[in-house]
Amino acid sequence: MKNIRNFCIIAHIDHGKSTLADRLLQATNTISEREMMDQVLDDMDLEREKGITIKSHAIQIDYPYNGEAYTLNLIDTPGHVDFSYEVSRALAACEGALLLVDATQGIQAQTISNLYLAIENDLEIIPVINKIDMDGAMVDEVRDQIIDLIGCRPDEILLASARTGLGVDEILKAIIEKIPPPKGNPGAPLQALIFDSVFNSFRGIIVYYRILNGSIKKGDKVKFVSTGIEYEADEVGILKLSLDPKSEVKAGDVGYIITGIKNAKEVKVGDTITLASNESPEMIQGFEEVKPMVFAGIFPVNTDDFEELRDCMDKLQLNDASLTFELETSQALGFGFRCGFLGMLHMEIIQERLEREFDQTVITTVPNVSFIAYTSRGEKINVNNPAEMPDPIKTERIEEPFIKAQIITKPEYIGNIMTLCLGKRGILLNQSYLTTTRVELLFEMPLTEIVFDFYDKLKSQTRGYASFDYHPIGYRDSDIVKMDILLNGDKVDALSALIHRSRSQDFGRKLCEKLKELLPRQQFQIAIQAAIGAKVIARETISALRKDVTAKCYGGDISRKRKLLEKQKEGKKRMRQIGNVEVPQEAFLAVLKLDE
């Protein structure tokens, strides 16, 4: 065990984690030149297209140093705020972390929040300044920022360029010398922490774990503590670029187990694996429950595909433990799921993965956050979607979630950020200069306001020079109303939204205008209305397609024409009473893309 090192790489998005992982694998000959490609650990098409890491990936590296063979388990982590749950899980399986900072951009918001996560888990931090070969590299400034942040000595900070491979040997040396070997008792009963799992259509569910105590052999009878179900270990092994079977995996190692589990509900991330013979197994602590921030409904386009969608959601949840979902029914869309996501990017990725990996075409409803409503009887109701909102007459007050937002930017963009945040009902708490060229702004803001397009706007207002991170700080009283969309007097529940009263009129007007463009014209007039309770706050009308019934009347008396027009008018009236308005899928998606 003394020659094992478990470490991960943490950094802000785009600071070069995956590139550094590539160089480490190349320098230690873990990967042959033929297998080498950029972002080698990012095996999803989506990750390559967007150039971001979505999943943590574990891989084992063998490295000889001072005449001894060392085993390094590297877990590459995502950098985006929406995938911080992946990072927290990776940290629970490690003893050390490489803190990577881009020499051209310096310390950013996500760097700080990932660093705090690592410190909470008592990890050894090795600071690395990356991209020192770039033209805009500010090595001395960034070094000062790191010293201010973690209080290390200047000579402890390593300089590297992940693109060219400069400094990689020093990093490997530092990993072996500074990161402590895993603590654990190889002779104790088996105790392993599940930190990820993946579904394989041929072999069932493959579970990834980190062994804290004991060892696991092929053919052992094992038990998952939280479910209490026992299995036989058909195959155990370690994680190279592909799965590498072994007869035994020992304490301190990161490995996988295949037991032929087919039901996704039986595997929980954060669960503990032990031997079936262990009478009083202990759960490993250190995993927090995931807290979804954004809720949206996901429905199949054809209601017949519901069962298939349920299977796909189960399989996806295995691979992405931060996705939560429960059943929901909608009058307009039939059966579907109410899903909780960590943010808008997370929601977009889940939708894309359902379409690509499982061939599911889905409709997503308007995303919203979770509110708490207090009724006049003193009941407390969690409102996750507009349908759960109690009657306004019976509601005493509604609380909405607030967050503390940390924005780091250049001084010239302070004005733009102030305008944006105050326009989103934000309250400025503090403004401090980290260095002469970097300012940290702290705001308290309602989570509802940052759900839609806040991040995109922040990037465009600051030309990409602002970094953003947030964490929840609880619920506060707010004037939230439920806004319904009516088509010819019928509510379309999938388009309802919970919104602050001050924003409702503007939002309703924009939504009605957008629907007017998207809904196909019918043979009868369609009224599109946005209403709060019984009060209509916006209206648009789609005029009817009319057939020229008077075309056959040439000349003759006007009363003949009038009679035909009156007859047509009666028919239109009857048609409007019984006619259905088909709402195309674009209309549901348009709500997500309402340009301000």
mmCIF file of N, CA, C and O in Angstrom, residues 44-105:
data_model
loop_
_atom_site.group_PDB
_atom_site.id
_atom_site.type_symbol
_atom_site.label_atom_id
_atom_site.label_comp_id
_atom_site.label_asym_id
_atom_site.label_seq_id
_atom_site.Cartn_x
_atom_site.Cartn_y
_atom_site.Cartn_z
ATOM 1 N N MET A 44 -17.056 10.491 -24.112
ATOM 2 C CA MET A 44 -18.382 10.795 -24.669
ATOM 3 C C MET A 44 -18.239 11.746 -25.867
ATOM 4 O O MET A 44 -17.413 12.661 -25.821
ATOM 5 N N ASP A 45 -19.039 11.540 -26.909
ATOM 6 C CA ASP A 45 -18.992 12.453 -28.064
ATOM 7 C C ASP A 45 -19.256 13.884 -27.631
ATOM 8 O O ASP A 45 -18.659 14.832 -28.126
ATOM 9 N N LEU A 46 -20.212 14.015 -26.699
ATOM 10 C CA LEU A 46 -20.596 15.356 -26.233
ATOM 11 C C LEU A 46 -19.419 16.089 -25.615
ATOM 12 O O LEU A 46 -19.258 17.289 -25.795
ATOM 13 N N GLU A 47 -18.592 15.345 -24.855
ATOM 14 C CA GLU A 47 -17.458 15.978 -24.177
ATOM 15 C C GLU A 47 -16.464 16.495 -25.209
ATOM 16 O O GLU A 47 -15.892 17.566 -25.061
ATOM 17 N N ARG A 48 -16.291 15.725 -26.281
ATOM 18 C CA ARG A 48 -15.327 16.143 -27.302
ATOM 19 C C ARG A 48 -15.846 17.358 -28.067
ATOM 20 O O ARG A 48 -15.109 18.288 -28.358
ATOM 21 N N GLU A 49 -17.151 17.327 -28.408
ATOM 22 C CA GLU A 49 -17.721 18.434 -29.184
ATOM 23 C C GLU A 49 -17.668 19.747 -28.410
ATOM 24 O O GLU A 49 -17.335 20.784 -28.935
ATOM 25 N N LYS A 50 -18.053 19.685 -27.128
ATOM 26 C CA LYS A 50 -18.117 20.921 -26.345
ATOM 27 C C LYS A 50 -16.775 21.269 -25.720
ATOM 28 O O LYS A 50 -16.601 22.356 -25.179
ATOM 29 N N GLY A 51 -15.824 20.307 -25.741
ATOM 30 C CA GLY A 51 -14.511 20.580 -25.165
ATOM 31 C C GLY A 51 -14.542 20.698 -23.648
ATOM 32 O O GLY A 51 -13.727 21.389 -23.054
ATOM 33 N N ILE A 52 -15.523 20.039 -23.003
ATOM 34 C CA ILE A 52 -15.585 20.090 -21.539
ATOM 35 C C ILE A 52 -15.647 18.664 -21.003
ATOM 36 O O ILE A 52 -16.038 17.751 -21.722
ATOM 37 N N THR A 53 -15.251 18.486 -19.752
ATOM 38 C CA THR A 53 -15.396 17.179 -19.107
ATOM 39 C C THR A 53 -16.724 17.167 -18.369
ATOM 40 O O THR A 53 -17.043 18.116 -17.662
ATOM 41 N N ILE A 54 -17.511 16.105 -18.579
ATOM 42 C CA ILE A 54 -18.820 16.005 -17.927
ATOM 43 C C ILE A 54 -18.752 14.962 -16.811
ATOM 44 O O ILE A 54 -19.337 15.117 -15.758
ATOM 45 N N LYS A 55 -18.013 13.873 -17.059
ATOM 46 C CA LYS A 55 -17.905 12.776 -16.093
ATOM 47 C C LYS A 55 -16.493 12.728 -15.521
ATOM 48 O O LYS A 55 -15.537 13.006 -16.222
ATOM 49 N N SER A 56 -16.384 12.316 -14.256
ATOM 50 C CA SER A 56 -15.046 12.003 -13.720
ATOM 51 C C SER A 56 -14.592 10.678 -14.350
ATOM 52 O O SER A 56 -15.404 9.782 -14.521
ATOM 53 N N HIS A 57 -13.302 10.582 -14.666
ATOM 54 C CA HIS A 57 -12.791 9.323 -15.224
ATOM 55 C C HIS A 57 -11.603 8.848 -14.411
ATOM 56 O O HIS A 57 -10.696 9.628 -14.147
ATOM 57 N N ALA A 58 -11.625 7.586 -14.026
ATOM 58 C CA ALA A 58 -10.513 7.041 -13.240
ATOM 59 C C ALA A 58 -9.626 6.185 -14.142
ATOM 60 O O ALA A 58 -10.125 5.479 -15.015
ATOM 61 N N ILE A 59 -8.327 6.274 -13.939
ATOM 62 C CA ILE A 59 -7.400 5.413 -14.694
ATOM 63 C C ILE A 59 -6.158 5.155 -13.835
ATOM 64 O O ILE A 59 -5.750 6.021 -13.066
ATOM 65 N N GLN A 60 -5.589 3.953 -13.957
ATOM 66 C CA GLN A 60 -4.423 3.599 -13.141
ATOM 67 C C GLN A 60 -3.147 3.728 -13.968
ATOM 68 O O GLN A 60 -3.088 3.301 -15.114
ATOM 69 N N ILE A 61 -2.130 4.352 -13.341
ATOM 70 C CA ILE A 61 -0.847 4.590 -14.018
ATOM 71 C C ILE A 61 0.241 3.859 -13.227
ATOM 72 O O ILE A 61 0.298 3.959 -11.999
ATOM 73 N N ASP A 62 1.123 3.139 -13.929
ATOM 74 C CA ASP A 62 2.287 2.533 -13.261
ATOM 75 C C ASP A 62 3.504 3.403 -13.542
ATOM 76 O O ASP A 62 3.747 3.783 -14.700
ATOM 77 N N TYR A 63 4.256 3.731 -12.493
ATOM 78 C CA TYR A 63 5.381 4.659 -12.672
ATOM 79 C C TYR A 63 6.559 4.223 -11.801
ATOM 80 O O TYR A 63 6.439 4.153 -10.582
ATOM 81 N N PRO A 64 7.714 3.930 -12.413
ATOM 82 C CA PRO A 64 8.878 3.558 -11.606
ATOM 83 C C PRO A 64 9.595 4.821 -11.110
ATOM 84 O O PRO A 64 9.774 5.780 -11.875
ATOM 85 N N TYR A 65 9.988 4.847 -9.818
ATOM 86 C CA TYR A 65 10.651 6.028 -9.266
ATOM 87 C C TYR A 65 11.642 5.556 -8.194
ATOM 88 O O TYR A 65 11.272 4.791 -7.298
ATOM 89 N N ASN A 66 12.880 6.010 -8.311
ATOM 90 C CA ASN A 66 13.945 5.597 -7.376
ATOM 91 C C ASN A 66 14.029 4.072 -7.227
ATOM 92 O O ASN A 66 14.165 3.552 -6.114
ATOM 93 N N GLY A 67 13.887 3.381 -8.342
ATOM 94 C CA GLY A 67 14.034 1.924 -8.319
ATOM 95 C C GLY A 67 12.841 1.176 -7.759
ATOM 96 O O GLY A 67 12.901 -0.034 -7.587
ATOM 97 N N GLU A 68 11.730 1.898 -7.439
ATOM 98 C CA GLU A 68 10.540 1.203 -6.941
ATOM 99 C C GLU A 68 9.375 1.433 -7.901
ATOM 100 O O GLU A 68 9.307 2.457 -8.575
ATOM 101 N N ALA A 69 8.456 0.465 -7.939
ATOM 102 C CA ALA A 69 7.283 0.615 -8.829
ATOM 103 C C ALA A 69 6.140 1.250 -8.028
ATOM 104 O O ALA A 69 5.781 0.756 -6.957
ATOM 105 N N TYR A 70 5.616 2.341 -8.542
ATOM 106 C CA TYR A 70 4.496 3.024 -7.876
ATOM 107 C C TYR A 70 3.228 2.886 -8.712
ATOM 108 O O TYR A 70 3.297 2.848 -9.944
ATOM 109 N N THR A 71 2.098 2.809 -8.031
ATOM 110 C CA THR A 71 0.803 2.766 -8.714
ATOM 111 C C THR A 71 0.073 4.079 -8.438
ATOM 112 O O THR A 71 -0.187 4.402 -7.278
ATOM 113 N N LEU A 72 -0.239 4.828 -9.491
ATOM 114 C CA LEU A 72 -0.948 6.106 -9.320
ATOM 115 C C LEU A 72 -2.360 5.960 -9.877
ATOM 116 O O LEU A 72 -2.531 5.559 -11.026
ATOM 117 N N ASN A 73 -3.362 6.253 -9.047
ATOM 118 C CA ASN A 73 -4.749 6.251 -9.541
ATOM 119 C C ASN A 73 -5.181 7.687 -9.782
ATOM 120 O O ASN A 73 -5.327 8.464 -8.842
ATOM 121 N N LEU A 74 -5.366 8.031 -11.052
ATOM 122 C CA LEU A 74 -5.747 9.409 -11.404
ATOM 123 C C LEU A 74 -7.246 9.466 -11.667
ATOM 124 O O LEU A 74 -7.791 8.618 -12.374
ATOM 125 N N ILE A 75 -7.920 10.453 -11.065
ATOM 126 C CA ILE A 75 -9.336 10.684 -11.400
ATOM 127 C C ILE A 75 -9.443 12.087 -11.994
ATOM 128 O O ILE A 75 -9.184 13.076 -11.310
ATOM 129 N N ASP A 76 -9.762 12.159 -13.281
ATOM 130 C CA ASP A 76 -9.891 13.456 -13.964
ATOM 131 C C ASP A 76 -11.298 13.994 -13.684
ATOM 132 O O ASP A 76 -12.278 13.278 -13.837
ATOM 133 N N THR A 77 -11.406 15.247 -13.254
ATOM 134 C CA THR A 77 -12.718 15.780 -12.839
ATOM 135 C C THR A 77 -13.197 16.894 -13.761
ATOM 136 O O THR A 77 -12.385 17.547 -14.408
ATOM 137 N N PRO A 78 -14.527 17.157 -13.789
ATOM 138 C CA PRO A 78 -15.042 18.284 -14.567
ATOM 139 C C PRO A 78 -14.731 19.613 -13.877
ATOM 140 O O PRO A 78 -14.409 19.642 -12.686
ATOM 141 N N GLY A 79 -14.863 20.725 -14.618
ATOM 142 C CA GLY A 79 -14.583 22.035 -14.024
ATOM 143 C C GLY A 79 -15.801 22.921 -13.920
ATOM 144 O O GLY A 79 -15.796 23.924 -13.242
ATOM 145 N N HIS A 80 -16.881 22.569 -14.638
ATOM 146 C CA HIS A 80 -18.044 23.461 -14.671
ATOM 147 C C HIS A 80 -18.846 23.355 -13.383
ATOM 148 O O HIS A 80 -18.981 22.277 -12.807
ATOM 149 N N VAL A 81 -19.415 24.494 -12.946
ATOM 150 C CA VAL A 81 -20.152 24.548 -11.680
ATOM 151 C C VAL A 81 -21.308 23.531 -11.648
ATOM 152 O O VAL A 81 -21.656 23.009 -10.599
ATOM 153 N N ASP A 82 -21.881 23.204 -12.802
ATOM 154 C CA ASP A 82 -23.004 22.269 -12.841
ATOM 155 C C ASP A 82 -22.595 20.835 -12.512
ATOM 156 O O ASP A 82 -23.442 19.992 -12.262
ATOM 157 N N PHE A 83 -21.305 20.537 -12.596
ATOM 158 C CA PHE A 83 -20.884 19.155 -12.352
ATOM 159 C C PHE A 83 -20.045 19.039 -11.083
ATOM 160 O O PHE A 83 -19.208 18.164 -10.955
ATOM 161 N N SER A 84 -20.281 19.952 -10.128
ATOM 162 C CA SER A 84 -19.446 19.936 -8.920
ATOM 163 C C SER A 84 -19.710 18.675 -8.090
ATOM 164 O O SER A 84 -18.878 18.274 -7.289
ATOM 165 N N TYR A 85 -20.878 18.035 -8.288
ATOM 166 C CA TYR A 85 -21.145 16.785 -7.560
ATOM 167 C C TYR A 85 -20.165 15.693 -7.987
ATOM 168 O O TYR A 85 -19.701 14.910 -7.166
ATOM 169 N N GLU A 86 -19.841 15.667 -9.285
ATOM 170 C CA GLU A 86 -18.837 14.707 -9.790
ATOM 171 C C GLU A 86 -17.514 14.941 -9.063
ATOM 172 O O GLU A 86 -16.814 14.004 -8.696
ATOM 173 N N VAL A 87 -17.159 16.234 -8.893
ATOM 174 C CA VAL A 87 -15.887 16.575 -8.248
ATOM 175 C C VAL A 87 -15.899 16.095 -6.802
ATOM 176 O O VAL A 87 -14.946 15.480 -6.336
ATOM 177 N N SER A 88 -17.022 16.331 -6.082
ATOM 178 C CA SER A 88 -17.052 15.950 -4.658
ATOM 179 C C SER A 88 -16.911 14.437 -4.506
ATOM 180 O O SER A 88 -16.307 13.947 -3.558
ATOM 181 N N ARG A 89 -17.451 13.674 -5.472
ATOM 182 C CA ARG A 89 -17.331 12.214 -5.399
ATOM 183 C C ARG A 89 -15.906 11.768 -5.677
ATOM 184 O O ARG A 89 -15.388 10.846 -5.049
ATOM 185 N N ALA A 90 -15.255 12.441 -6.645
ATOM 186 C CA ALA A 90 -13.877 12.074 -6.965
ATOM 187 C C ALA A 90 -12.966 12.365 -5.773
ATOM 188 O O ALA A 90 -12.071 11.593 -5.451
ATOM 189 N N LEU A 91 -13.221 13.505 -5.089
ATOM 190 C CA LEU A 91 -12.371 13.883 -3.953
ATOM 191 C C LEU A 91 -12.481 12.871 -2.811
ATOM 192 O O LEU A 91 -11.525 12.626 -2.093
ATOM 193 N N ALA A 92 -13.689 12.278 -2.655
ATOM 194 C CA ALA A 92 -13.881 11.315 -1.567
ATOM 195 C C ALA A 92 -13.030 10.065 -1.777
ATOM 196 O O ALA A 92 -12.765 9.330 -0.835
ATOM 197 N N ALA A 93 -12.594 9.827 -3.019
ATOM 198 C CA ALA A 93 -11.818 8.610 -3.303
ATOM 199 C C ALA A 93 -10.309 8.892 -3.378
ATOM 200 O O ALA A 93 -9.545 8.034 -3.758
ATOM 201 N N CYS A 94 -9.878 10.119 -3.028
ATOM 202 C CA CYS A 94 -8.460 10.497 -3.190
ATOM 203 C C CYS A 94 -7.813 10.943 -1.882
ATOM 204 O O CYS A 94 -8.500 11.258 -0.919
ATOM 205 N N GLU A 95 -6.466 11.011 -1.919
ATOM 206 C CA GLU A 95 -5.713 11.590 -0.784
ATOM 207 C C GLU A 95 -5.054 12.907 -1.153
ATOM 208 O O GLU A 95 -4.563 13.622 -0.295
ATOM 209 N N GLY A 96 -4.988 13.194 -2.448
ATOM 210 C CA GLY A 96 -4.310 14.426 -2.870
ATOM 211 C C GLY A 96 -4.944 14.986 -4.132
ATOM 212 O O GLY A 96 -5.689 14.300 -4.824
ATOM 213 N N ALA A 97 -4.649 16.271 -4.407
ATOM 214 C CA ALA A 97 -5.220 16.901 -5.606
ATOM 215 C C ALA A 97 -4.191 17.834 -6.230
ATOM 216 O O ALA A 97 -3.454 18.533 -5.528
ATOM 217 N N LEU A 98 -4.146 17.824 -7.565
ATOM 218 C CA LEU A 98 -3.358 18.826 -8.281
ATOM 219 C C LEU A 98 -4.282 20.013 -8.510
ATOM 220 O O LEU A 98 -5.332 19.872 -9.138
ATOM 221 N N LEU A 99 -3.913 21.186 -7.993
ATOM 222 C CA LEU A 99 -4.712 22.397 -8.217
ATOM 223 C C LEU A 99 -4.113 23.101 -9.420
ATOM 224 O O LEU A 99 -2.999 23.615 -9.363
ATOM 225 N N LEU A 100 -4.857 23.088 -10.517
ATOM 226 C CA LEU A 100 -4.325 23.609 -11.773
ATOM 227 C C LEU A 100 -4.844 25.022 -12.000
ATOM 228 O O LEU A 100 -6.051 25.259 -11.910
ATOM 229 N N VAL A 101 -3.942 25.965 -12.283
ATOM 230 C CA VAL A 101 -4.363 27.348 -12.544
ATOM 231 C C VAL A 101 -3.765 27.780 -13.877
ATOM 232 O O VAL A 101 -2.574 27.574 -14.139
ATOM 233 N N ASP A 102 -4.591 28.369 -14.718
ATOM 234 C CA ASP A 102 -4.164 28.828 -16.038
ATOM 235 C C ASP A 102 -3.322 30.096 -15.884
ATOM 236 O O ASP A 102 -3.766 31.075 -15.277
ATOM 237 N N ALA A 103 -2.108 30.103 -16.467
ATOM 238 C CA ALA A 103 -1.212 31.258 -16.312
ATOM 239 C C ALA A 103 -1.751 32.495 -17.022
ATOM 240 O O ALA A 103 -1.379 33.619 -16.701
ATOM 241 N N THR A 104 -2.636 32.317 -18.003
ATOM 242 C CA THR A 104 -3.146 33.485 -18.740
ATOM 243 C C THR A 104 -4.393 34.062 -18.070
ATOM 244 O O THR A 104 -4.745 35.204 -18.284
ATOM 245 N N GLN A 105 -5.088 33.264 -17.237
ATOM 246 C CA GLN A 105 -6.353 33.731 -16.650
ATOM 247 C C GLN A 105 -6.306 33.884 -15.141
ATOM 248 O O GLN A 105 -7.131 34.590 -14.566
#
